[in-house]
Short mmCIF file of C-alpha atoms (C1' of nucleotides) in Angstrom, two decimals:
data_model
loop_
_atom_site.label_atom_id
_atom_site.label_comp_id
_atom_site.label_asym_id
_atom_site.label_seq_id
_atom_site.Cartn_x
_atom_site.Cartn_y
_atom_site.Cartn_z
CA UNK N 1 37.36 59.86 -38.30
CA UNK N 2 37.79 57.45 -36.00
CA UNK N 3 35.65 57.55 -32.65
CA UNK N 4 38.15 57.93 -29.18
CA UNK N 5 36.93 57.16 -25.62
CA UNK N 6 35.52 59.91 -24.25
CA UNK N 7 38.48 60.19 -21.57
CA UNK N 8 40.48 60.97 -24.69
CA UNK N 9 38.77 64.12 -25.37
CA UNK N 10 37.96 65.04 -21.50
CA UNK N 11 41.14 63.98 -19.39
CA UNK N 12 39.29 65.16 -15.98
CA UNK N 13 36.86 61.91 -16.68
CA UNK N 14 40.05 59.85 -16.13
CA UNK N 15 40.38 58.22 -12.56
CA UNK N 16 43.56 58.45 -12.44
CA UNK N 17 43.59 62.47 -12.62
CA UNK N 18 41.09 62.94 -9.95
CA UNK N 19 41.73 64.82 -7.35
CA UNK N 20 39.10 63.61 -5.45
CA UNK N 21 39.70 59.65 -5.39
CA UNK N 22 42.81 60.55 -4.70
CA UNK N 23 41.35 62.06 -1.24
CA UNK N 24 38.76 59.29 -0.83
CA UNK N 25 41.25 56.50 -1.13
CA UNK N 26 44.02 58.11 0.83
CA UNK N 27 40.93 58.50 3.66
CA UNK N 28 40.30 54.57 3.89
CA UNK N 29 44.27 53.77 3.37
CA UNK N 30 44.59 55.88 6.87
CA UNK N 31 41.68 54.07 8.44
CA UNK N 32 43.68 50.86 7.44
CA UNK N 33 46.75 52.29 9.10
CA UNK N 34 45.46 53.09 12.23
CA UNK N 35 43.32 49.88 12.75
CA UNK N 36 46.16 47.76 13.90
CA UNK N 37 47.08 50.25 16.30
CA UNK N 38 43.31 51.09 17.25
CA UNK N 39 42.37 47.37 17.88
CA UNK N 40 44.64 46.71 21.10
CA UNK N 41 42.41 49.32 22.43
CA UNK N 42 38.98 47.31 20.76
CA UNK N 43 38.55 51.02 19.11
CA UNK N 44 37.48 52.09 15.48
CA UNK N 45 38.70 55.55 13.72
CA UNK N 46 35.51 57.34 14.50
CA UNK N 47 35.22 56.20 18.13
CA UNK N 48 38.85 57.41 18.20
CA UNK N 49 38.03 61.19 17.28
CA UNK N 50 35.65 61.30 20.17
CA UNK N 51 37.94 60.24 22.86
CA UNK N 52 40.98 62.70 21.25
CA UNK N 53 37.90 65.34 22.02
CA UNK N 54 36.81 64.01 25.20
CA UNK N 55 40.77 63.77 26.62
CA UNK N 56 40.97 67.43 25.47
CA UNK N 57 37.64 68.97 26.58
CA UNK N 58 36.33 66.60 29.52
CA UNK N 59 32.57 66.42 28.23
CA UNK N 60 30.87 68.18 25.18
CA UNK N 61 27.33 68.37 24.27
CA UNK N 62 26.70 66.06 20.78
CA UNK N 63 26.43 69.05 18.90
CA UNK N 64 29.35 70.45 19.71
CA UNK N 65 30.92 67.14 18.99
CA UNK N 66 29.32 66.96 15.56
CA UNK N 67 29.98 70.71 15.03
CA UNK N 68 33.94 69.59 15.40
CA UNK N 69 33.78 66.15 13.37
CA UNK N 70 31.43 66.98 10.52
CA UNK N 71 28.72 64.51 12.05
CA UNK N 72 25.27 64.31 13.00
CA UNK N 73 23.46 62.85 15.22
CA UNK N 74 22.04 59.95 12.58
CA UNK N 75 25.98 59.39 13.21
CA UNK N 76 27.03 59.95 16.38
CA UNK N 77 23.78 58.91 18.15
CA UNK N 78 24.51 55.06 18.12
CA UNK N 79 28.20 55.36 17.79
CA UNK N 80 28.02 57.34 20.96
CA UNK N 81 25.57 55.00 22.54
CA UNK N 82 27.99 51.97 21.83
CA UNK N 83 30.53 53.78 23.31
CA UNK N 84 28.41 54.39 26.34
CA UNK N 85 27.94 50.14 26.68
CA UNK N 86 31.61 49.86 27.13
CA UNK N 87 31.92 52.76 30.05
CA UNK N 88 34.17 54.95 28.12
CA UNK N 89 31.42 57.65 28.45
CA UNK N 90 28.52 58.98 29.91
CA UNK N 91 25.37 60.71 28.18
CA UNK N 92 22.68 62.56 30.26
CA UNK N 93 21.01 65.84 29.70
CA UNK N 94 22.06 68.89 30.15
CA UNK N 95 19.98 70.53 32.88
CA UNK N 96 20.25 73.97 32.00
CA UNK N 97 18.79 73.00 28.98
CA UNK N 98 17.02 69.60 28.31
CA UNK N 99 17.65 69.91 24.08
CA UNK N 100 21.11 69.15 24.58
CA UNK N 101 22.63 65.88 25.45
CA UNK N 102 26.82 66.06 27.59
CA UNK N 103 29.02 63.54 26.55
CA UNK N 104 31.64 63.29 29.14
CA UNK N 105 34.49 61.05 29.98
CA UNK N 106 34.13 58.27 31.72
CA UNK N 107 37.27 56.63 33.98
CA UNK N 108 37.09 53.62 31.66
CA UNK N 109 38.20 56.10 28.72
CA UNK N 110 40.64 57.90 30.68
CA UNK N 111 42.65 54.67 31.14
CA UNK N 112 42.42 54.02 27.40
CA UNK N 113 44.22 57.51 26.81
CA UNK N 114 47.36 56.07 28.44
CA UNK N 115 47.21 53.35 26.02
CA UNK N 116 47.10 55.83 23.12
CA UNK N 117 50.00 57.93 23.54
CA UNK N 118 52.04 56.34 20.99
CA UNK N 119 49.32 55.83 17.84
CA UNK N 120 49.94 59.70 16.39
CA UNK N 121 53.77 58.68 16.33
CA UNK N 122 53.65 55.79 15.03
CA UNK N 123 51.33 56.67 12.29
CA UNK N 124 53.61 59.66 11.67
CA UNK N 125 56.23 57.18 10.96
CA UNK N 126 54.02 54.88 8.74
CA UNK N 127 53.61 57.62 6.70
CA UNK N 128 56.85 58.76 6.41
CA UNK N 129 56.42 62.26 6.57
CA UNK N 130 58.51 64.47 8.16
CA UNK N 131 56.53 67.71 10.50
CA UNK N 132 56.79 70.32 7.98
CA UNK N 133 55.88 68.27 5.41
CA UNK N 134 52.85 67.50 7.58
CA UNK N 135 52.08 70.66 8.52
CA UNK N 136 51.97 71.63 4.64
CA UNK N 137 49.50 69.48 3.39
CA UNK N 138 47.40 69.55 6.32
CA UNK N 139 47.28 73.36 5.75
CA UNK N 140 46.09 73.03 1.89
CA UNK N 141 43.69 70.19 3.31
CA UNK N 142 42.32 72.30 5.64
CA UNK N 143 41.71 75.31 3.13
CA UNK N 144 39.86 72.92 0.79
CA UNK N 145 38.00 71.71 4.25
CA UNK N 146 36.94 75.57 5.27
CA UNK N 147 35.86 76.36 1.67
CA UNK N 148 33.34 73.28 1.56
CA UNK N 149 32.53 72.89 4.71
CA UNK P 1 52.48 71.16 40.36
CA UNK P 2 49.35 71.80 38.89
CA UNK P 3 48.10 69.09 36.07
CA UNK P 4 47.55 69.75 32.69
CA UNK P 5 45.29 67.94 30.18
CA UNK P 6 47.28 65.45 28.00
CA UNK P 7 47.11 67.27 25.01
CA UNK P 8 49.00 69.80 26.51
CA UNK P 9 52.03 67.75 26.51
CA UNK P 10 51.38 65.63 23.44
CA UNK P 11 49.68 68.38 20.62
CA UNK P 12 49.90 65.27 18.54
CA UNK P 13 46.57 64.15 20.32
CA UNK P 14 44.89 67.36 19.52
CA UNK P 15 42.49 66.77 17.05
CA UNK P 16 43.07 70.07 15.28
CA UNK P 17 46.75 69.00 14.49
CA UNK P 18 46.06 65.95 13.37
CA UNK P 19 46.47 65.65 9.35
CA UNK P 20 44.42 62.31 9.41
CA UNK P 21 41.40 63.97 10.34
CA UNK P 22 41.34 66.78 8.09
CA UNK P 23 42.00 63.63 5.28
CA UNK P 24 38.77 61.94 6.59
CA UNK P 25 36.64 64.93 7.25
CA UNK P 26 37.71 66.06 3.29
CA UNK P 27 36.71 62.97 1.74
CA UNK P 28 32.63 63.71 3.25
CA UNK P 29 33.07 67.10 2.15
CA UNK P 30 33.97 66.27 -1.32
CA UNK P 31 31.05 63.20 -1.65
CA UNK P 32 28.57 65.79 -0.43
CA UNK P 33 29.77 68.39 -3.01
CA UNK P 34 29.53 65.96 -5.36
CA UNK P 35 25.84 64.85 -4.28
CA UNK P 36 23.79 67.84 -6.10
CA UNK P 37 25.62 67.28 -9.43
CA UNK P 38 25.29 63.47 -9.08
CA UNK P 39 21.80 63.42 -7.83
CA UNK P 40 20.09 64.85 -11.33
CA UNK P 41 21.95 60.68 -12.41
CA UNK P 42 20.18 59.16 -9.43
CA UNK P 43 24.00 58.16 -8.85
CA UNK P 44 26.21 57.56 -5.55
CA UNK P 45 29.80 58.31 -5.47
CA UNK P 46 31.00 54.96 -5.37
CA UNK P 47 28.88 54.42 -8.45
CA UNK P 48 30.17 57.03 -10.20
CA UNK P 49 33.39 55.74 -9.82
CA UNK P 50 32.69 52.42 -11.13
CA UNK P 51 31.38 54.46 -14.22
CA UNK P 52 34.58 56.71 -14.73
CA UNK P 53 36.24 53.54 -15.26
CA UNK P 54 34.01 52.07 -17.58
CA UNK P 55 33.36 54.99 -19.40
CA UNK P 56 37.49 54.57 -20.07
CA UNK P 57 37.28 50.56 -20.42
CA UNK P 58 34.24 48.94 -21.23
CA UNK P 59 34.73 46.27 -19.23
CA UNK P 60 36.71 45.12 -16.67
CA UNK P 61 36.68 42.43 -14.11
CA UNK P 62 35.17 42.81 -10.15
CA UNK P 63 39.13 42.58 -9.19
CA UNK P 64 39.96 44.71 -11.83
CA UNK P 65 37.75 47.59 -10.59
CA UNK P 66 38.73 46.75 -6.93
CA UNK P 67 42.58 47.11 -7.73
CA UNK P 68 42.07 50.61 -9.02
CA UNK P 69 39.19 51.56 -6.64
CA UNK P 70 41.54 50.21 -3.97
CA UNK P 71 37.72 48.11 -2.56
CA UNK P 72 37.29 44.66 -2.10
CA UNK P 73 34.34 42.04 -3.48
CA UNK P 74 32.58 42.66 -0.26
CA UNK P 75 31.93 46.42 -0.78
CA UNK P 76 32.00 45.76 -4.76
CA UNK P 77 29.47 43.04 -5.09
CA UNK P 78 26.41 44.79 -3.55
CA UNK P 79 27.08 48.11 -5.27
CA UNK P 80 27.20 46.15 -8.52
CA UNK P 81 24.35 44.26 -7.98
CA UNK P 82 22.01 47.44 -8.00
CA UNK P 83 23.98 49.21 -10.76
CA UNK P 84 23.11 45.75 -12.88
CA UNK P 85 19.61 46.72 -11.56
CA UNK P 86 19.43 49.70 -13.22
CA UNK P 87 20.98 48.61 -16.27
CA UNK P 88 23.86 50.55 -16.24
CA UNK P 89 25.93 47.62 -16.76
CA UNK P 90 26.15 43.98 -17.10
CA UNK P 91 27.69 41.13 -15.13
CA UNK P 92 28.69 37.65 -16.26
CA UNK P 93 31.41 35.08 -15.94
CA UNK P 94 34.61 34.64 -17.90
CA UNK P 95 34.33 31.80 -19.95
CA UNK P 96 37.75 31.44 -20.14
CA UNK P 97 38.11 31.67 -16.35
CA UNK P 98 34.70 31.40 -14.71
CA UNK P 99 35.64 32.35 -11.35
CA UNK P 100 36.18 36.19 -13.10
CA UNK P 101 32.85 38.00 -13.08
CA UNK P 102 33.43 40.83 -16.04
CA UNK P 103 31.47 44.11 -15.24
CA UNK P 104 30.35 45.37 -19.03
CA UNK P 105 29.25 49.13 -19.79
CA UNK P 106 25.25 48.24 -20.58
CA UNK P 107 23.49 51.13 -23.45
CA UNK P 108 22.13 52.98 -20.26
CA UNK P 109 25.57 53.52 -18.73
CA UNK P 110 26.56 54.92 -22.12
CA UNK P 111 23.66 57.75 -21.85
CA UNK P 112 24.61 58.63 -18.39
CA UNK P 113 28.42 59.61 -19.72
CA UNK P 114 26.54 62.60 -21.47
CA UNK P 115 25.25 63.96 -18.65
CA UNK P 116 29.11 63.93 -16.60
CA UNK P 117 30.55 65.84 -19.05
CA UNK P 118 30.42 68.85 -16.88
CA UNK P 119 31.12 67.19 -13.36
CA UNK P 120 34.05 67.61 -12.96
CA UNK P 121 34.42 71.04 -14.32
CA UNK P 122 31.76 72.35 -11.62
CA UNK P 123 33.79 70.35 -9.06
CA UNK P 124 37.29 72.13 -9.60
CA UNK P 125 35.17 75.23 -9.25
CA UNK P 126 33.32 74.47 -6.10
CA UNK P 127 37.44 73.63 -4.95
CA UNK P 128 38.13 77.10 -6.14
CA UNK P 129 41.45 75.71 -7.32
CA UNK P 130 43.94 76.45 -9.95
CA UNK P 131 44.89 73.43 -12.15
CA UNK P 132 48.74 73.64 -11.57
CA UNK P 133 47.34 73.84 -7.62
CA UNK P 134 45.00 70.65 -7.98
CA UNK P 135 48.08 68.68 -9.62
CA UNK P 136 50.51 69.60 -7.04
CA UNK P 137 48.05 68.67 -4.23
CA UNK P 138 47.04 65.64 -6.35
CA UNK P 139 50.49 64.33 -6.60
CA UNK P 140 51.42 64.51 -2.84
CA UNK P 141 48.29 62.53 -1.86
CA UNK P 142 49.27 60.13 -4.21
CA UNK P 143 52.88 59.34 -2.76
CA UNK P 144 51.08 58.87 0.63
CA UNK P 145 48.85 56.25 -0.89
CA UNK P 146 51.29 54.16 -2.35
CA UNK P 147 53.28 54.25 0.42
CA UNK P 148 50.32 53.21 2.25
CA UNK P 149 48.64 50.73 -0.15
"C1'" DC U 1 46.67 12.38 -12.54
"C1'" DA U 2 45.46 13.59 -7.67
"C1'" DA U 3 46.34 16.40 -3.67
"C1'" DA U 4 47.41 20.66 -2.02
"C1'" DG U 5 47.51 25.34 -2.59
"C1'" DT U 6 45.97 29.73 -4.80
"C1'" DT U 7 42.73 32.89 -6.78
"C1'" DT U 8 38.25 34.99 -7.41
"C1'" DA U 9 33.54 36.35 -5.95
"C1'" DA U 10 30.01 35.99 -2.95
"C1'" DT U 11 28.12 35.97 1.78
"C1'" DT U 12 27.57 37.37 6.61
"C1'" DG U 13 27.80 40.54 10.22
"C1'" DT U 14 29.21 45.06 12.24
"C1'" DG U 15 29.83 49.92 12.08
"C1'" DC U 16 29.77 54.13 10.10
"C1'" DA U 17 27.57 58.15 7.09
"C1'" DC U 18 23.81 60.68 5.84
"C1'" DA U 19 19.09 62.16 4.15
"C1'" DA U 20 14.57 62.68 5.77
"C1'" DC U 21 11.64 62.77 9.43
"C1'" DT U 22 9.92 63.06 14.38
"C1'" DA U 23 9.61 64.72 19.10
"C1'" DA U 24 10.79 67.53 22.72
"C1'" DT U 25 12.54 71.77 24.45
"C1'" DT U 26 13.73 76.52 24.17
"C1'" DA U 27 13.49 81.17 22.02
"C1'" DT U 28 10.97 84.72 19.61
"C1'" DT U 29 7.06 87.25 18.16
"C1'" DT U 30 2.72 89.08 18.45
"C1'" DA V 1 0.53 84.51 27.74
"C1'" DA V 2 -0.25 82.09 23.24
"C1'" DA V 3 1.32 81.12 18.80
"C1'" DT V 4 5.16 80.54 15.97
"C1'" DA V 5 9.76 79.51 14.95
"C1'" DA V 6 14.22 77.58 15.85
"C1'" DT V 7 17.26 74.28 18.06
"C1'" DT V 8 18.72 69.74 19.55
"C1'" DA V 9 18.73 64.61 19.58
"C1'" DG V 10 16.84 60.67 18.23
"C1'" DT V 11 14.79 57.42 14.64
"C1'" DT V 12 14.37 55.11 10.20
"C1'" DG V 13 16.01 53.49 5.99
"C1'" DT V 14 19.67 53.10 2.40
"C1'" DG V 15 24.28 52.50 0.93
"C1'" DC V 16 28.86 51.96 1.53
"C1'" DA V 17 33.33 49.77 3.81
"C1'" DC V 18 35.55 46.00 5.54
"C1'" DA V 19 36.87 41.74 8.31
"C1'" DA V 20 36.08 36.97 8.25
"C1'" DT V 21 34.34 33.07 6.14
"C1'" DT V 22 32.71 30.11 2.28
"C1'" DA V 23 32.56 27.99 -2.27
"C1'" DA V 24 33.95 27.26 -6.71
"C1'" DA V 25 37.42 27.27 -10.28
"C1'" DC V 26 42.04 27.25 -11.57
"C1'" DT V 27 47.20 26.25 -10.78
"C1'" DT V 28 51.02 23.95 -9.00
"C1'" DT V 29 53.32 20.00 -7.14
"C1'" DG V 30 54.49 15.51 -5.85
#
DNA sequence: CAAAGTTTAATTGTGCACAACTAATTATTT
DNA sequence: AAATAATTAGTTGTGCACAATTAAACTTTG
């Protein structure tokens, strides 16, 4: 009998079927999107989660940043430190207890939120989706995210 | 009038809503899910990636692997260097077009596709999803990233 | 055929992402 | 109170990911 690629006998070996590239591609494809729209603003993805927190919440500690993005602090340490360089925030720490470090807006990044007001629409439209459609997926997406998270 | 926080007139800024986020935050969840079972390999998942497809071709060229990986010669190279390394594979030019380099499944690479055989399976159980579930997911990830590739 | 243009990898430099470890502070236990 | 444990950031080292550039090989065009 003749030998057959292993894919042959175990279809979940094929790229193609996976699930997961399929998520890890899709990831980097939306980084790609938002960079032109990120770059007027001299911003990268990540740097653009913490300001959407910091324009919501005024100043976090860095764990309760990483405890919202997924990070640490081998992550946002020097991502937060750049960010510090260009004035968009401040990092000193907290007095009530000298563990934690506050991350809180600075007026620099308060005049970049102006500027942003527009990126979630017009990715919305680069994507073509329409809100419920959105509001699906990110619901299964967010399922998957509780149970491994 | 009192003021209210941005977000409060524009939920697309809220972080929670945002379906690009729970995209990016996914894709970490799923490498690190994958790290235990790829760790016993001494395997990344990039690298597995690169294997899935040779496992199903034998060979292919560096732009082969980066049209279907969606990655460019920049991320490919290095990654390829240290798999050659290990002698998991093999790199040389085309003859019949030397500025191809063609990545070749080496014996080693061969050995490691034993060991995979149950990856994936323990995967779509650590998802805890049903296979008509994965597929439907699957295939709406997979219109967004042609529409965004 | 020669010049111009295209394709393919490699290189360089920056910024995540994360594991493993360290150091400092706070909380808990005895 | 002293010893122990837990929490919080920071540090170090490795490996992607990608933009921008370079160099070599091939293709097309005048």
């Amino acid at each position: 009998m003749k030998e057959l690629p292993d894919s042959a006998f175990n279809p979940l070996l094929k790229l193609d079927n996976q699930l997961c590239f399929s998520v890890y591609a899709l990831s980097r494809l939306i980084t790609k999107a938002y960079q032109p729209l990120l770059e007027s603003l001299d911003v990268t993805y990540p740097q653009y989660l913490v300001l959407l927190l910091l324009w919501e919440h005024e100043e976090l500690t860095v764990k309760q940043l990483g405890e919202k993005l997924l990070l640490d602090s081998g992550t946002l340490t020097p991502l937060l430190k750049r960010m510090e360089q260009r004035q968009w925030l401040s990092r000193r720490r907290d007095a009530r207890d000298e563990r934690s470090v506050v991350v809180a807006l600075a007026p620099a990044g308060r005049v970049l939120q102006q500027q942003a007001h527009e990126i979630p629409v017009q990715l919305a439209e680069k994507m073509q989706l329409t809100m419920p459609e959105i509001e699906a997926l990110r619901t299964q997406l967010r399922q998957l995210i509780t149970l491994l998270a």
